Structure formats: C-alpha cells, structure tokens
Coordinates of C-alpha atoms in Angstrom, one line a residue:
Chain F
M1 CA 18.3 28.6 27.0
N2 CA 15.2 30.9 26.0
I3 CA 12.5 31.2 23.5
D4 CA 14.3 33.4 21.3
M5 CA 16.7 30.6 20.6
I6 CA 13.9 28.5 19.4
R7 CA 12.6 31.1 17.3
A8 CA 16.2 31.4 15.8
A9 CA 16.2 27.9 15.4
A10 CA 12.8 27.9 13.6
K11 CA 14.3 30.1 10.9
R12 CA 17.3 28.0 10.5
L13 CA 15.2 24.9 10.0
D14 CA 12.8 26.7 7.6
G15 CA 12.6 24.6 4.4
H16 CA 14.7 21.8 5.7
A17 CA 12.8 20.3 8.4
R18 CA 9.3 19.3 7.5
R19 CA 6.2 21.4 9.2
T20 CA 3.8 18.3 10.3
P21 CA 0.4 18.6 10.5
L22 CA -1.7 18.0 13.3
L23 CA -4.0 14.7 12.7
S24 CA -7.0 13.6 14.5
S25 CA -9.5 10.6 14.2
P26 CA -13.2 10.5 15.5
F27 CA -12.4 7.1 16.7
L28 CA -9.4 8.1 18.8
D29 CA -11.7 10.8 20.2
E30 CA -14.1 8.4 21.5
M31 CA -11.4 6.1 23.0
A32 CA -9.8 8.6 24.9
G33 CA -13.1 10.6 26.0
R34 CA -12.0 13.8 24.5
K35 CA -10.7 15.5 21.1
V36 CA -7.2 14.0 20.4
F37 CA -4.8 16.0 18.1
I38 CA -1.6 14.2 17.1
K39 CA 1.6 15.9 16.3
P40 CA 3.1 12.9 14.0
E41 CA 7.0 13.6 14.0
C42 CA 7.4 10.0 12.8
L43 CA 6.7 12.2 9.5
Q44 CA 9.8 14.3 10.1
H45 CA 12.8 13.4 8.0
T46 CA 14.8 10.3 9.2
G47 CA 11.4 9.3 10.9
S48 CA 11.5 11.3 14.2
F49 CA 11.7 14.7 15.7
K50 CA 15.5 14.3 16.4
F51 CA 16.2 15.8 12.9
R52 CA 15.3 19.0 14.2
G53 CA 17.9 18.9 16.8
G54 CA 20.2 17.7 14.6
W55 CA 19.8 20.2 12.1
S56 CA 19.6 23.0 15.0
A57 CA 22.7 22.1 16.1
L58 CA 24.8 21.6 12.8
S59 CA 23.5 24.9 11.2
A60 CA 24.4 26.8 14.4
M61 CA 28.0 25.6 14.4
D62 CA 31.1 27.6 13.2
P63 CA 31.5 26.7 9.6
D64 CA 35.3 25.7 10.0
Q65 CA 34.4 23.6 13.0
R66 CA 31.6 22.0 11.4
A67 CA 33.8 21.1 8.4
K68 CA 35.8 18.7 10.7
G69 CA 32.8 16.7 11.2
V70 CA 30.6 15.8 14.3
I71 CA 29.9 13.0 16.7
A72 CA 26.7 11.7 18.3
Y73 CA 25.7 8.9 20.8
S74 CA 22.5 7.5 20.4
S75 CA 20.1 4.6 20.4
G76 CA 19.1 5.3 16.8
N77 CA 16.8 8.3 16.2
H78 CA 19.4 10.9 17.1
A79 CA 21.6 9.1 15.2
Q80 CA 19.7 9.4 11.8
G81 CA 18.7 13.0 12.6
V82 CA 22.6 14.0 13.0
A83 CA 23.4 11.8 10.1
L84 CA 21.5 13.6 7.7
A85 CA 21.8 16.9 9.2
A86 CA 25.6 16.2 8.7
A87 CA 25.2 15.1 5.1
R88 CA 23.2 17.9 4.2
H89 CA 25.8 20.2 5.6
G90 CA 28.5 18.4 3.4
T91 CA 30.4 17.2 6.4
S92 CA 31.0 14.0 8.0
S93 CA 29.6 12.2 11.1
V94 CA 30.5 9.2 13.5
I95 CA 27.8 7.9 15.6
V96 CA 28.1 5.8 18.7
M97 CA 25.4 3.5 19.0
P98 CA 24.3 0.9 21.6
S99 CA 24.9 -2.6 20.3
D100 CA 21.4 -3.9 20.8
A101 CA 19.9 -0.9 19.1
P102 CA 17.0 -1.8 16.4
Q103 CA 18.8 -3.1 13.3
L104 CA 16.9 -0.8 11.2
K105 CA 18.1 2.2 13.1
I106 CA 21.7 1.1 12.5
D107 CA 21.3 0.2 8.9
N108 CA 19.7 3.6 8.3
T109 CA 22.1 5.6 10.0
K110 CA 25.1 3.7 7.8
A111 CA 23.0 4.4 4.9
L112 CA 22.6 8.1 5.6
G113 CA 26.6 8.1 5.5
A114 CA 27.6 7.9 9.0
E115 CA 30.4 6.1 10.3
V116 CA 28.8 3.6 13.2
V117 CA 30.6 2.6 16.4
L118 CA 28.7 0.2 18.3
Y119 CA 29.0 0.0 22.3
D120 CA 27.8 -2.4 25.2
R121 CA 24.8 -0.5 26.8
D122 CA 25.1 -2.2 30.1
N123 CA 28.6 -2.1 30.5
E124 CA 29.9 1.0 28.7
D125 CA 29.1 4.6 29.3
R126 CA 28.4 6.2 26.0
D127 CA 29.3 9.7 26.9
E128 CA 32.7 8.6 27.7
I129 CA 33.3 7.0 24.7
G130 CA 31.7 9.9 22.6
A131 CA 34.0 12.3 24.4
R132 CA 37.1 10.0 23.8
V133 CA 36.5 9.7 19.9
A134 CA 35.6 13.2 19.6
N135 CA 38.8 14.3 21.4
E136 CA 40.9 12.0 19.3
R137 CA 39.7 13.1 16.0
G138 CA 38.8 17.0 16.5
L139 CA 35.0 16.1 16.2
T140 CA 32.2 18.3 17.5
L141 CA 29.9 16.3 19.7
V142 CA 26.3 16.8 19.4
K143 CA 24.7 15.6 22.6
P144 CA 21.3 14.1 22.1
F145 CA 19.1 16.3 24.4
D146 CA 21.6 18.4 27.0
D147 CA 22.8 21.2 24.7
P148 CA 21.0 24.3 24.2
Q149 CA 20.8 24.2 20.1
V150 CA 19.5 20.9 20.3
I151 CA 16.6 22.0 23.0
A152 CA 16.1 24.8 20.4
G153 CA 15.6 22.7 17.6
Q154 CA 13.2 20.3 19.4
G155 CA 11.3 23.5 20.5
T156 CA 10.6 24.1 17.0
C157 CA 8.1 21.6 17.2
G158 CA 6.3 23.1 20.3
L159 CA 6.3 26.4 18.2
E160 CA 4.2 24.5 15.6
I161 CA 2.1 22.9 18.1
A162 CA 1.2 26.2 19.6
Q163 CA 0.2 27.7 16.3
D164 CA -1.9 24.9 15.3
A165 CA -3.6 24.8 18.8
N166 CA -4.3 28.6 18.8
A167 CA -5.6 28.3 15.1
L168 CA -8.1 25.6 16.3
G169 CA -8.9 27.4 19.6
I170 CA -7.4 24.7 21.9
E171 CA -6.8 26.1 25.3
N172 CA -7.5 23.8 28.1
A173 CA -5.5 20.6 26.9
D174 CA -2.6 18.7 28.2
V175 CA 0.2 18.3 25.8
L176 CA 1.7 14.8 26.3
V177 CA 5.4 14.4 25.2
C178 CA 7.6 10.9 24.7
C179 CA 10.1 11.8 27.2
G180 CA 13.9 10.3 27.0
G181 CA 16.5 12.9 28.2
G182 CA 14.0 15.9 28.1
G183 CA 15.2 17.6 24.9
F184 CA 11.9 17.3 23.2
T185 CA 9.8 18.0 26.5
S186 CA 11.5 20.9 27.6
G187 CA 12.0 22.7 24.0
I188 CA 8.1 22.0 23.6
A189 CA 7.5 23.4 27.2
L190 CA 9.6 26.5 26.1
A191 CA 7.8 27.2 23.1
C192 CA 4.1 26.7 24.8
E193 CA 5.0 29.0 27.3
A194 CA 5.7 31.6 25.1
D195 CA 3.0 31.0 22.2
A196 CA 0.3 28.9 24.1
P197 CA 0.9 29.4 28.1
T198 CA -2.4 27.7 28.6
L199 CA -1.3 24.2 27.5
R200 CA 0.1 22.0 30.0
I201 CA 3.3 19.9 29.1
R202 CA 3.6 16.4 30.5
P203 CA 6.1 13.8 30.0
V204 CA 5.2 9.9 29.3
E205 CA 7.7 7.3 30.2
P206 CA 7.4 3.6 30.3
E207 CA 7.2 1.5 33.2
G208 CA 10.5 1.1 35.1
F209 CA 12.3 4.1 33.2
D210 CA 10.3 6.8 34.7
D211 CA 13.3 8.9 36.0
A212 CA 11.4 12.1 34.7
A213 CA 8.0 11.4 36.4
R214 CA 10.3 11.0 39.8
S215 CA 12.3 13.6 39.4
L216 CA 9.3 15.9 38.8
R217 CA 7.7 14.5 41.9
S218 CA 10.7 14.8 44.1
G219 CA 12.3 18.0 42.7
G220 CA 15.6 16.8 42.0
I221 CA 17.1 14.4 39.4
E222 CA 16.6 11.0 39.9
R223 CA 18.2 8.0 37.9
N224 CA 16.7 4.9 36.6
N225 CA 17.9 1.4 37.8
Q226 CA 18.4 0.2 34.2
T227 CA 19.0 1.5 31.1
S228 CA 17.8 -1.3 28.8
G229 CA 15.5 -3.9 28.5
N230 CA 12.2 -1.9 27.2
I231 CA 10.8 -1.7 23.6
C232 CA 10.4 1.8 24.0
D233 CA 14.3 2.1 23.6
A234 CA 13.9 5.7 21.9
I235 CA 13.1 7.1 25.2
I236 CA 15.3 5.4 27.5
T237 CA 18.1 7.4 29.3
A238 CA 19.9 7.1 32.5
Q239 CA 18.0 10.6 34.1
P240 CA 17.1 13.7 33.0
G241 CA 19.4 16.4 31.5
D242 CA 21.4 19.2 33.5
L243 CA 19.9 21.6 31.2
T244 CA 16.6 20.0 30.5
F245 CA 15.4 19.4 34.2
P246 CA 15.2 22.8 35.4
I247 CA 13.2 23.7 32.3
M248 CA 11.0 20.7 33.0
K249 CA 10.8 21.5 36.9
R250 CA 9.6 24.9 36.3
L251 CA 6.8 24.0 33.5
C252 CA 6.2 20.5 33.1
G253 CA 4.4 17.5 34.8
P254 CA 3.0 15.3 36.4
G255 CA 4.4 12.6 34.7
L256 CA 2.5 9.5 33.0
I257 CA 3.8 6.2 32.9
I258 CA 2.7 3.6 30.3
T259 CA 3.5 -0.1 30.0
E260 CA 5.1 -1.9 27.1
H261 CA 1.9 -3.5 26.0
E262 CA 0.0 -0.2 26.0
A263 CA 2.6 1.2 23.7
L264 CA 2.1 -1.7 21.2
Q265 CA -1.6 -1.2 21.2
A266 CA -1.2 2.5 20.7
M267 CA 1.0 1.7 17.9
A268 CA -1.8 -0.4 16.6
H269 CA -4.5 2.4 16.9
A270 CA -2.0 4.9 14.9
F271 CA -2.0 2.3 12.3
L272 CA -5.6 2.0 12.1
R273 CA -6.8 5.5 12.7
L274 CA -4.2 7.7 11.7
K275 CA -2.2 5.8 9.0
V276 CA 1.1 6.6 10.3
V277 CA 3.7 4.2 11.7
A278 CA 4.7 4.9 15.2
E279 CA 7.6 3.0 17.2
P280 CA 6.9 1.7 20.7
G281 CA 8.8 4.8 22.4
G282 CA 7.0 7.3 19.8
A283 CA 3.5 5.7 20.7
A284 CA 3.9 6.2 24.6
A285 CA 2.1 9.7 24.6
L286 CA -0.7 8.4 22.6
A287 CA -1.0 5.3 25.1
A288 CA -1.3 7.7 27.8
A289 CA -4.0 9.6 25.9
L290 CA -5.7 6.4 25.6
Y291 CA -5.4 4.5 28.6
R292 CA -4.8 6.8 31.2
K293 CA -7.5 9.1 30.4
D294 CA -8.7 9.8 34.0
D295 CA -5.1 11.2 35.0
I296 CA -5.4 13.5 32.1
N297 CA -7.2 16.9 32.2
G298 CA -8.9 19.1 29.9
D299 CA -11.3 18.9 26.9
A300 CA -8.6 18.1 24.5
V301 CA -5.5 16.4 24.6
I302 CA -2.3 16.9 22.1
V303 CA -0.2 13.9 21.6
T304 CA 3.3 13.7 19.9
I305 CA 4.5 10.5 18.1
S306 CA 7.8 11.1 18.7
G307 CA 9.3 8.4 16.0
G308 CA 8.6 5.7 13.6
N309 CA 11.5 3.8 13.3
V310 CA 10.4 0.4 13.9
D311 CA 11.3 -3.0 12.5
P312 CA 9.0 -4.7 10.7
A313 CA 8.4 -7.7 13.0
Q314 CA 7.8 -5.6 16.0
F315 CA 5.2 -3.7 14.0
K316 CA 3.6 -7.4 13.4
T317 CA 3.5 -7.7 17.1
A318 CA 1.9 -4.3 17.5
L319 CA -1.0 -5.4 15.1
D320 CA -1.6 -8.6 16.5
T321 CA -2.9 -6.5 19.8
L322 CA -5.8 -5.7 17.7
A323 CA -6.7 -9.3 17.3
Chain K
M1 CA -16.1 21.4 -15.3
N2 CA -13.2 23.8 -14.9
I3 CA -10.7 25.0 -12.6
D4 CA -13.1 27.9 -11.2
M5 CA -15.1 25.0 -9.6
I6 CA -12.0 23.3 -8.3
R7 CA -10.7 26.8 -6.5
A8 CA -14.3 27.0 -5.3
A9 CA -14.1 23.7 -3.7
A10 CA -10.7 24.6 -2.2
K11 CA -12.6 27.3 -0.4
R12 CA -15.4 25.2 0.9
L13 CA -12.8 22.5 2.0
D14 CA -10.5 24.9 3.8
G15 CA -10.5 24.1 7.4
H16 CA -12.5 21.1 6.8
A17 CA -10.3 18.9 4.7
R18 CA -6.5 18.1 5.9
R19 CA -3.6 20.1 3.9
T20 CA -1.4 17.1 3.6
P21 CA 2.2 17.5 3.3
L22 CA 4.9 16.4 0.5
L23 CA 6.9 13.7 1.9
S24 CA 10.3 12.4 0.5
S25 CA 13.1 10.0 1.7
P26 CA 16.6 9.7 0.3
F27 CA 16.3 6.0 0.4
L28 CA 12.9 6.1 -2.2
D29 CA 15.0 8.4 -4.1
E30 CA 17.8 6.1 -4.6
M31 CA 15.3 2.9 -5.3
A32 CA 13.7 5.1 -7.9
G33 CA 16.7 6.7 -9.6
R34 CA 15.4 10.3 -9.5
K35 CA 13.9 12.5 -6.5
V36 CA 10.5 10.9 -5.3
F37 CA 8.0 13.3 -3.6
I38 CA 5.2 11.7 -1.9
K39 CA 1.5 13.1 -1.5
P40 CA 0.1 10.9 1.3
E41 CA -3.7 11.2 1.2
C42 CA -3.8 8.3 3.3
L43 CA -3.4 11.0 6.2
Q44 CA -6.6 12.8 5.0
H45 CA -9.7 12.2 6.9
T46 CA -11.1 8.9 6.7
G47 CA -7.8 7.7 5.3
S48 CA -8.2 8.8 1.8
F49 CA -8.4 11.5 -0.8
K50 CA -12.1 10.7 -1.1
F51 CA -13.1 13.0 1.9
R52 CA -12.3 15.9 -0.4
G53 CA -14.8 15.0 -3.0
G54 CA -17.4 13.8 -0.3
W55 CA -17.0 17.5 1.2
S56 CA -17.1 19.3 -1.9
A57 CA -20.4 17.6 -3.1
L58 CA -22.0 17.8 0.2
S59 CA -21.0 21.4 0.7
A60 CA -22.2 22.4 -2.5
M61 CA -25.7 20.8 -2.5
D62 CA -29.0 23.0 -1.7
P63 CA -29.4 23.0 2.3
D64 CA -33.0 21.7 1.9
Q65 CA -32.0 18.6 -0.4
R66 CA -28.9 18.0 1.8
A67 CA -31.1 17.6 5.1
K68 CA -33.0 14.7 3.4
G69 CA -29.9 12.6 3.3
V70 CA -27.4 11.6 0.8
I71 CA -26.4 8.1 -0.6
A72 CA -23.1 6.8 -2.1
Y73 CA -22.0 3.6 -3.6
S74 CA -18.4 2.8 -2.9
S75 CA -15.8 -0.2 -2.1
G76 CA -15.1 2.1 1.0
N77 CA -13.0 4.8 0.6
H78 CA -15.9 7.1 -0.8
A79 CA -18.1 5.4 1.6
Q80 CA -16.2 6.7 4.4
G81 CA -15.5 10.1 2.8
V82 CA -19.4 10.6 2.3
A83 CA -20.2 9.3 5.7
L84 CA -18.3 12.0 7.5
A85 CA -18.9 14.8 5.4
A86 CA -22.7 14.0 5.9
A87 CA -22.2 13.5 9.7
R88 CA -20.3 16.6 9.8
H89 CA -23.3 18.5 7.8
G90 CA -25.6 17.2 10.3
T91 CA -27.3 15.0 7.7
S92 CA -27.9 11.1 7.2
S93 CA -26.0 8.9 4.7
V94 CA -26.8 5.6 3.4
I95 CA -23.5 3.4 1.8
V96 CA -24.2 0.6 -0.7
M97 CA -20.9 -1.5 -0.4
P98 CA -19.9 -4.5 -2.5
S99 CA -20.2 -7.7 0.1
D100 CA -16.4 -8.4 -0.3
A101 CA -15.2 -4.9 0.6
P102 CA -12.4 -5.0 3.6
Q103 CA -14.2 -5.6 6.9
L104 CA -12.4 -2.4 8.2
K105 CA -13.9 -0.4 5.5
I106 CA -17.5 -1.5 6.3
D107 CA -17.1 -1.0 10.0
N108 CA -15.8 2.3 9.6
T109 CA -18.5 3.5 7.6
K110 CA -21.1 2.2 9.9
A111 CA -19.2 3.9 12.8
L112 CA -18.9 7.1 10.9
G113 CA -22.8 7.1 11.2
A114 CA -23.9 5.8 8.1
E115 CA -26.3 3.2 7.1
V116 CA -24.6 0.3 5.1
V117 CA -26.4 -1.7 2.5
L118 CA -24.1 -4.8 1.2
Y119 CA -24.4 -6.1 -2.4
D120 CA -22.8 -8.8 -4.8
R121 CA -19.9 -7.2 -6.7
D122 CA -20.5 -9.8 -9.4
N123 CA -23.9 -10.2 -10.1
E124 CA -25.6 -6.8 -9.1
D125 CA -25.3 -3.4 -10.4
R126 CA -24.5 -0.8 -7.8
D127 CA -25.6 2.1 -10.0
E128 CA -28.9 0.4 -10.3
I129 CA -29.3 -0.3 -6.5
G130 CA -27.9 3.3 -5.6
A131 CA -30.5 4.8 -8.0
R132 CA -33.2 2.8 -6.5
V133 CA -32.7 3.5 -3.0
A134 CA -32.2 7.4 -3.6
N135 CA -35.5 7.3 -5.6
E136 CA -37.5 5.3 -2.9
R137 CA -36.3 7.7 0.0
G138 CA -35.8 10.9 -1.7
L139 CA -31.9 10.7 -1.2
T140 CA -29.4 12.6 -3.1
L141 CA -26.9 10.4 -4.9
V142 CA -23.2 11.2 -4.6
K143 CA -21.3 9.5 -7.3
P144 CA -17.9 8.3 -6.6
F145 CA -16.1 10.0 -9.4
D146 CA -18.5 11.0 -12.3
D147 CA -19.7 14.3 -10.6
P148 CA -18.7 17.9 -11.1
Q149 CA -18.5 18.7 -7.8
V150 CA -16.7 15.3 -6.7
I151 CA -14.0 15.9 -9.3
A152 CA -13.8 19.6 -8.0
G153 CA -13.2 18.3 -4.6
Q154 CA -10.3 15.6 -5.7
G155 CA -8.9 18.5 -7.7
T156 CA -8.1 20.4 -4.9
C157 CA -5.5 17.8 -4.0
G158 CA -4.0 18.8 -7.3
L159 CA -3.9 22.4 -6.2
E160 CA -1.8 21.6 -3.3
I161 CA 0.7 19.4 -5.7
A162 CA 1.1 22.4 -7.8
Q163 CA 1.6 24.6 -4.9
D164 CA 4.3 22.4 -3.3
A165 CA 6.1 21.6 -6.7
N166 CA 6.3 25.4 -7.6
A167 CA 7.8 26.2 -4.3
L168 CA 10.3 23.2 -4.6
G169 CA 11.0 24.4 -8.2
I170 CA 9.8 20.7 -9.7
E171 CA 9.0 21.4 -13.1
N172 CA 10.1 18.2 -15.2
A173 CA 8.2 15.6 -13.3
D174 CA 5.3 12.7 -13.9
V175 CA 2.7 12.8 -11.3
L176 CA 1.5 9.5 -10.8
V177 CA -2.3 8.9 -9.7
C178 CA -3.7 5.9 -8.5
C179 CA -6.5 5.6 -10.8
G180 CA -10.1 3.8 -10.3
G181 CA -12.8 6.0 -12.2
G182 CA -10.6 8.7 -12.8
G183 CA -11.9 11.3 -10.5
F184 CA -8.6 11.9 -8.6
T185 CA -6.8 11.7 -11.7
S186 CA -8.7 14.2 -13.8
G187 CA -9.2 16.6 -10.7
I188 CA -5.4 16.8 -10.1
A189 CA -5.2 16.8 -14.1
L190 CA -7.2 20.0 -14.2
A191 CA -5.5 21.6 -11.3
C192 CA -1.9 21.0 -12.6
E193 CA -3.1 22.3 -16.0
A194 CA -3.9 25.5 -14.4
D195 CA -1.0 25.9 -11.5
A196 CA 1.7 23.8 -13.0
P197 CA 1.2 23.1 -16.6
T198 CA 4.6 21.4 -17.0
L199 CA 3.9 18.5 -15.0
R200 CA 2.7 15.3 -16.6
I201 CA -0.3 13.4 -15.0
R202 CA -0.3 9.6 -15.5
P203 CA -2.8 7.1 -14.1
V204 CA -1.6 4.0 -12.3
E205 CA -3.9 0.7 -12.6
P206 CA -3.3 -3.2 -11.4
E207 CA -2.9 -5.5 -14.0
G208 CA -5.9 -6.9 -15.3
F209 CA -7.9 -3.8 -14.6
D210 CA -6.0 -1.2 -16.8
D211 CA -9.2 0.4 -18.3
A212 CA -7.9 3.7 -17.9
A213 CA -4.4 2.7 -19.7
R214 CA -6.3 1.0 -22.6
S215 CA -9.0 3.9 -23.0
L216 CA -5.9 6.3 -23.4
R217 CA -4.3 4.2 -25.6
S218 CA -7.4 3.8 -27.7
G219 CA -8.9 7.0 -27.7
G220 CA -12.3 5.6 -26.7
I221 CA -13.9 4.2 -23.2
E222 CA -12.6 0.7 -22.5
R223 CA -14.1 -1.5 -19.9
N224 CA -12.6 -4.2 -17.4
N225 CA -13.4 -7.7 -18.4
Q226 CA -14.0 -8.2 -14.6
T227 CA -14.7 -6.0 -11.5
S228 CA -13.2 -7.8 -8.7
G229 CA -10.6 -10.4 -7.6
N230 CA -7.8 -8.0 -7.0
I231 CA -6.1 -6.5 -3.7
C232 CA -6.4 -3.1 -5.2
D233 CA -9.9 -2.9 -4.5
A234 CA -10.0 0.8 -4.2
I235 CA -9.0 1.8 -7.6
I236 CA -10.8 -1.2 -9.3
T237 CA -13.8 0.0 -11.5
A238 CA -15.7 -1.1 -14.5
Q239 CA -14.2 1.9 -17.0
P240 CA -13.4 5.4 -16.9
G241 CA -16.3 8.0 -16.4
D242 CA -18.3 10.1 -19.0
L243 CA -17.1 13.0 -17.2
T244 CA -13.7 11.9 -16.3
F245 CA -12.5 10.4 -19.3
P246 CA -12.5 13.2 -21.6
I247 CA -10.4 15.4 -19.3
M248 CA -8.2 12.6 -18.8
K249 CA -7.6 12.1 -23.0
R250 CA -6.8 15.7 -23.3
L251 CA -4.6 15.9 -20.1
C252 CA -3.2 12.5 -18.9
G253 CA -1.2 9.7 -19.7
P254 CA 0.1 7.2 -21.0
G255 CA -1.1 4.8 -18.2
L256 CA 1.2 3.0 -16.0
I257 CA 0.4 -0.8 -14.8
I258 CA 1.6 -2.5 -11.9
T259 CA 1.1 -6.0 -10.4
E260 CA -0.3 -7.1 -6.9
H261 CA 3.0 -7.9 -5.4
E262 CA 4.7 -4.6 -6.6
A263 CA 1.5 -2.9 -4.5
L264 CA 2.5 -4.8 -1.7
Q265 CA 6.1 -3.9 -1.9
A266 CA 5.3 -0.3 -2.1
M267 CA 3.4 -0.7 1.0
A268 CA 6.3 -2.0 2.8
H269 CA 8.6 0.5 1.5
A270 CA 6.1 3.4 2.4
F271 CA 6.1 1.7 6.0
L272 CA 9.7 1.7 6.3
R273 CA 10.9 5.0 4.5
L274 CA 7.9 7.1 4.9
K275 CA 6.2 6.0 8.1
V276 CA 3.0 6.1 6.3
V277 CA 0.1 3.3 5.9
A278 CA -0.6 2.6 2.3
E279 CA -3.6 0.1 1.6
P280 CA -2.8 -1.9 -1.7
G281 CA -4.6 0.4 -4.5
G282 CA -3.1 3.5 -2.4
A283 CA 0.6 2.3 -3.1
A284 CA 0.1 1.7 -6.9
A285 CA 1.6 4.8 -7.7
L286 CA 4.5 4.5 -5.6
A287 CA 5.0 0.9 -7.0
A288 CA 5.3 2.6 -10.2
A289 CA 7.7 4.8 -9.2
L290 CA 10.0 2.1 -7.8
Y291 CA 9.3 -0.5 -10.4
R292 CA 8.7 1.1 -13.7
K293 CA 11.3 3.6 -13.6
D294 CA 12.2 3.3 -16.9
D295 CA 8.7 4.1 -18.3
I296 CA 8.7 7.3 -16.0
N297 CA 10.3 10.6 -17.4
G298 CA 12.0 13.6 -15.7
D299 CA 14.4 14.3 -12.6
A300 CA 11.6 13.9 -10.1
V301 CA 8.3 12.3 -9.9
I302 CA 5.4 13.0 -7.9
V303 CA 3.2 10.3 -6.3
T304 CA 0.1 9.8 -4.5
I305 CA -0.7 7.5 -2.0
S306 CA -4.4 7.6 -2.2
G307 CA -5.5 5.7 0.9
G308 CA -4.4 3.7 3.7
N309 CA -7.6 1.7 5.0
V310 CA -6.0 -1.7 4.9
D311 CA -6.6 -4.6 7.2
P312 CA -4.0 -5.7 9.6
A313 CA -3.6 -9.3 8.1
Q314 CA -3.1 -7.7 4.7
F315 CA -0.7 -5.0 5.9
K316 CA 1.3 -7.9 7.8
T317 CA 1.4 -9.6 4.4
A318 CA 3.0 -6.4 2.7
L319 CA 5.6 -6.4 5.5
D320 CA 6.5 -9.9 4.6
T321 CA 7.8 -8.7 1.0
L322 CA 10.6 -7.1 2.9
A323 CA 12.0 -10.4 4.3

C-alpha cells in the first residue's frame, strides 16, 4: 500500500468519479474560530466517497474475474458505491446489508442494479456471510475498507485535498476525517503524506464507537463494545482494519469524538451555510470542527463530509436543532 | 454587452468565485427521460449565482468610486452577493430589501456586513428607493440584473456550462435557467452562443409570474400583474430588463412555466439525489426538467440550480412532498 497505488487509482477514476470542490463559509469560520474548508464527498456519485473505492477496486480487477460479478457488505454507502461501479463496468453485484440500514440506502442500492441480501447486525457476522456467498457463486469480494485498491480509491480524495490546500496556501491545518474502518482516513493520510506533508490527519468518531481513537491511543487495535445503535451508521465498524490501522498509527491522530446531537447540529449548519446534505456520520468531522475547536490546532481546518444519504425524516430532525 | 465582457469578468472572478461542478444522478435521468446535468450555483459563495454578478460589478468599478460604498436592492440573493463582494473589496454596502423577504436572507445580508433597509414590496418602488438612497449618500447602485457588468458576471456561469458540456460531448440539449429579470439567462445565453452554440437557452418561471415567457412570445416586454405572493421569491421581478430582454429575444426561448408545488418537489429530489439544497426559485429549472419533459428537446438537459437560501421550515415542507 503506497502513494503510487493512489496515483494509479486517480488515473483510473479520472472522468468517472467526480472531482469535488472545496467549500467554505464565513459563518462557519466564525463558529469554528478558524478558516474552515469543506470537502463535500456527499456530492460524489452515489452520495459518498465510497464510489471512489468501489470504482478503484472494480477497475483494477482482472476483466474475466470481474465479469463473474462482485459482492460487498456494507451499511449502505459502500453498497451503493460498489453497485454503481459494477453496473458501469457492465457486471453484476450482490450487496450484503444490515437489516437496520436506512431504507433510502437499501432502496438506492437495489435501484442501482444490485441484488441485496439483508442480515442481522447484532447476531450475524457480515464478513462470514460475505465470504460464504462469494464462495458459493464465484463472486469477488470487495471489502469496505481493508483492501489495498479500496484504500487507494479513497486516497484519491486526499490527493484533491492536498492539491487544493497547496493552491490556497493552507499548511498549518488538521484534516478531520469521518472514520469507520479507516479506509478513507488512511487513504487521505497517505496522499497528504506525499503531497501536503504538513497537514495533520485526524479521525472523527461518534461517542461509544471510538475504536480508532482508542486504538491510536493504545497503539494496538481496540474493538467497540457494540456495532449498532447510533445515528452515525455510516462510520460504525467493529474495529480498525489490519491494513488501515498501521497506516493510521504511523500518520494519524489523535482522534476526536462527537455526540449524536452534535452530528445533527452539524448537518443543520451544512444545510444553512454550505447548501449541502450531510448524513449524521458524514457530518461528524464538521461537528468536531464546530464543537471541539479547543482540541483542534492550526489557523485553518479541513473537514470531510463523507456522505449525504439520509432519510428525509432524519434530516428534518437535524433541521429542528436550529430552532 | 458582448462575450469579451464575460471573458474579462471570468478573469476578475478567478480565485474569488467558486467554479461549481456539473452534477448528475441516474435517478434523475430516469425521471426526466433523458440525461440531466445540474449546475449547482447554490454551492456558489453566499448560496447563489448572484455573487458572480456582484463581484464582477465591484471589481470593474473605479476604486475611488467603490471606496464610497455601494447600494443594491434585492429580495435576498443579490443582496448577499453584493454584501460579500463589497466586504471582500474592503468597502461598505447598503441593501434595500422587501420586508417579506425570507428571514434567512435578511439575517445573512446583515451578517455579511451590509446595512439593510426594508421596504414594502406592494406599495413602494425599490428602484426609486435605491436611487434616492444612492443619491443622498454618494453610493454606487449595483442593479440586480440590468447592468452590463452584472450580466457579464452571471455569464461566467455560462462559460463553465459550455466548457463542461463540450468536455462531455453534450450538443443536443436545452439549458434551463431559473429566470427573474434575465441577468442569469442572458449572461448564460451570450456565453453559450460563443462557446457552445448548439445549446438552447430557455428561461423557467413560476406560474403567474411568467413575464419572460410572455415577452419572448409577444416579442415585446410584458409585465407581471403582481410581484409578490409566490414561494419562488428569488425569481420574481416585474418584467425583463431593458438590457437583458433584447439578448433573450435574440438567443433564448421558448419559456417554461412550473407550479409552486413542482418547485417544492424538485427541491426534495435535489436533496435526495444530488445532496444539494435548492430554494424554491432555485429549483424551478429542475422542476421543468422533471415535470415538463414533453416540452423539452434533446437527449440531454442542463439545469441550473440558481440558489439555496431557504428557511428550514420551508425546506421541511419540500421534503414532505416525498411522503
């Protein structure tokens, strides 16, 4: 896993993934006490950065192998990313999703052409189910984060962040990344190490699901006690990956932790000030920028909005925090 | 008023206005019956394309004249665009706004450093008020649309549309523009005439406020019977401008007309499929793409989302159309 793989992925993604802009608002700068720059991956195809990793993995695959179809397990964003990448590569996809995933994510994944297999998040192991179905049908498994080509794809977002930060002269800044298994965080970290080495990459997680923060503190992989029961479903995983954690340990931290209510508030401010739709997990990094400013360093902060796949009812709840 | 003024404005805007991306969604393609490409100017600074015209006008002004301050009259988006452009040029601004403008727009305009003067939309004439205050205080009036440098600024959005359409090979397409006084429509039309001449520029207006559509049909400037009482406040004006209409007459049409409910539905689909926030007037063109597809020609359609400055309560009403 190295920067050359990310640059190669960027070539494969060119013309297929969206080059998202860097947004800002004087109102957010004032709230955060420093300049805030937002990388809105909610504007990426399928509404999250996951399309990058999905496209990277599919496009790197042997064509004969790819033609047999792919499988992925995901709470919803990786699902949609892989489903669209598969469809655009002219192949089929099976997506294993938790039965409590947001309905919008399940519906979208089906509409993008995937076959959806639901499982019980608390009593079944998605890795095991994914491996079994893959084996039975001869499908290639596209893991959500612990796969070099997936990390390389997510890292292309980091290349763009580095390029824009350099163009704007941003040097002394934390880069806050909404963090699940660490694919997005480690990919961005590798890209910035190469192209913008003064930036500091820091994972952001919801309270009670802070496996990355604890792992970075202890130096070894720590697990969460639970893997459901939080509105930030997109960034809830059992533990950092075997591939992603060593990268994070070398390049990232310390982690930041936000509450569910702060994620909802950040969604509302993204609506009001940036005119973008963030889902709760996708707003975690913005929440940290706005509500953990004393724990952040630098005269600027770069914030990822990792996804925007949120049901209308939950979005209304977020808007109500403005009242 | 010519293409060279638009190209000159683009140079002045470079590094100050945001280069917005072109978005798309397979779900919208299916609804519209053709490929839909979205130009989300809600992501522009201050949440609408109006920042382009404001910056263009301020940056073209004589520095001594600019230092005395500027004045604008606006229902809110031009207000914010001029207020921020003035602040970033280190000068002051007075904004004359209708007292029934959305509270968010009034608050934002003040927060961007402008002095706000409210007037009664039904019983007072904003042009007259603007001219009087400008005269009393020695301020330069920045008109909302009937000003060559404002049209040139809005036209920079058309240069970007043309560039992206050419890169994507889009030739046979209508370009739907949310239309008030015609500054955005005529600027885009001039830019596309030069750089993407096969594209057809068509204004979109709300029912009952279709002055542009009627003017294009009759060949002369037609007025609306009323200038308030529609949720698409951003694109309600009394009539096309003396500068904008001849350009529109030569290059644009026929106009399209949508209902308030369709604008709300389009806002909801922009939320769901594009992850961007559109205000009612800003969603008019998308509403036409989705609900007037038989009146549209071509295998693709390009849609402007002109602004996203909407109060949370109204946005919730839009989301409720999905239920």
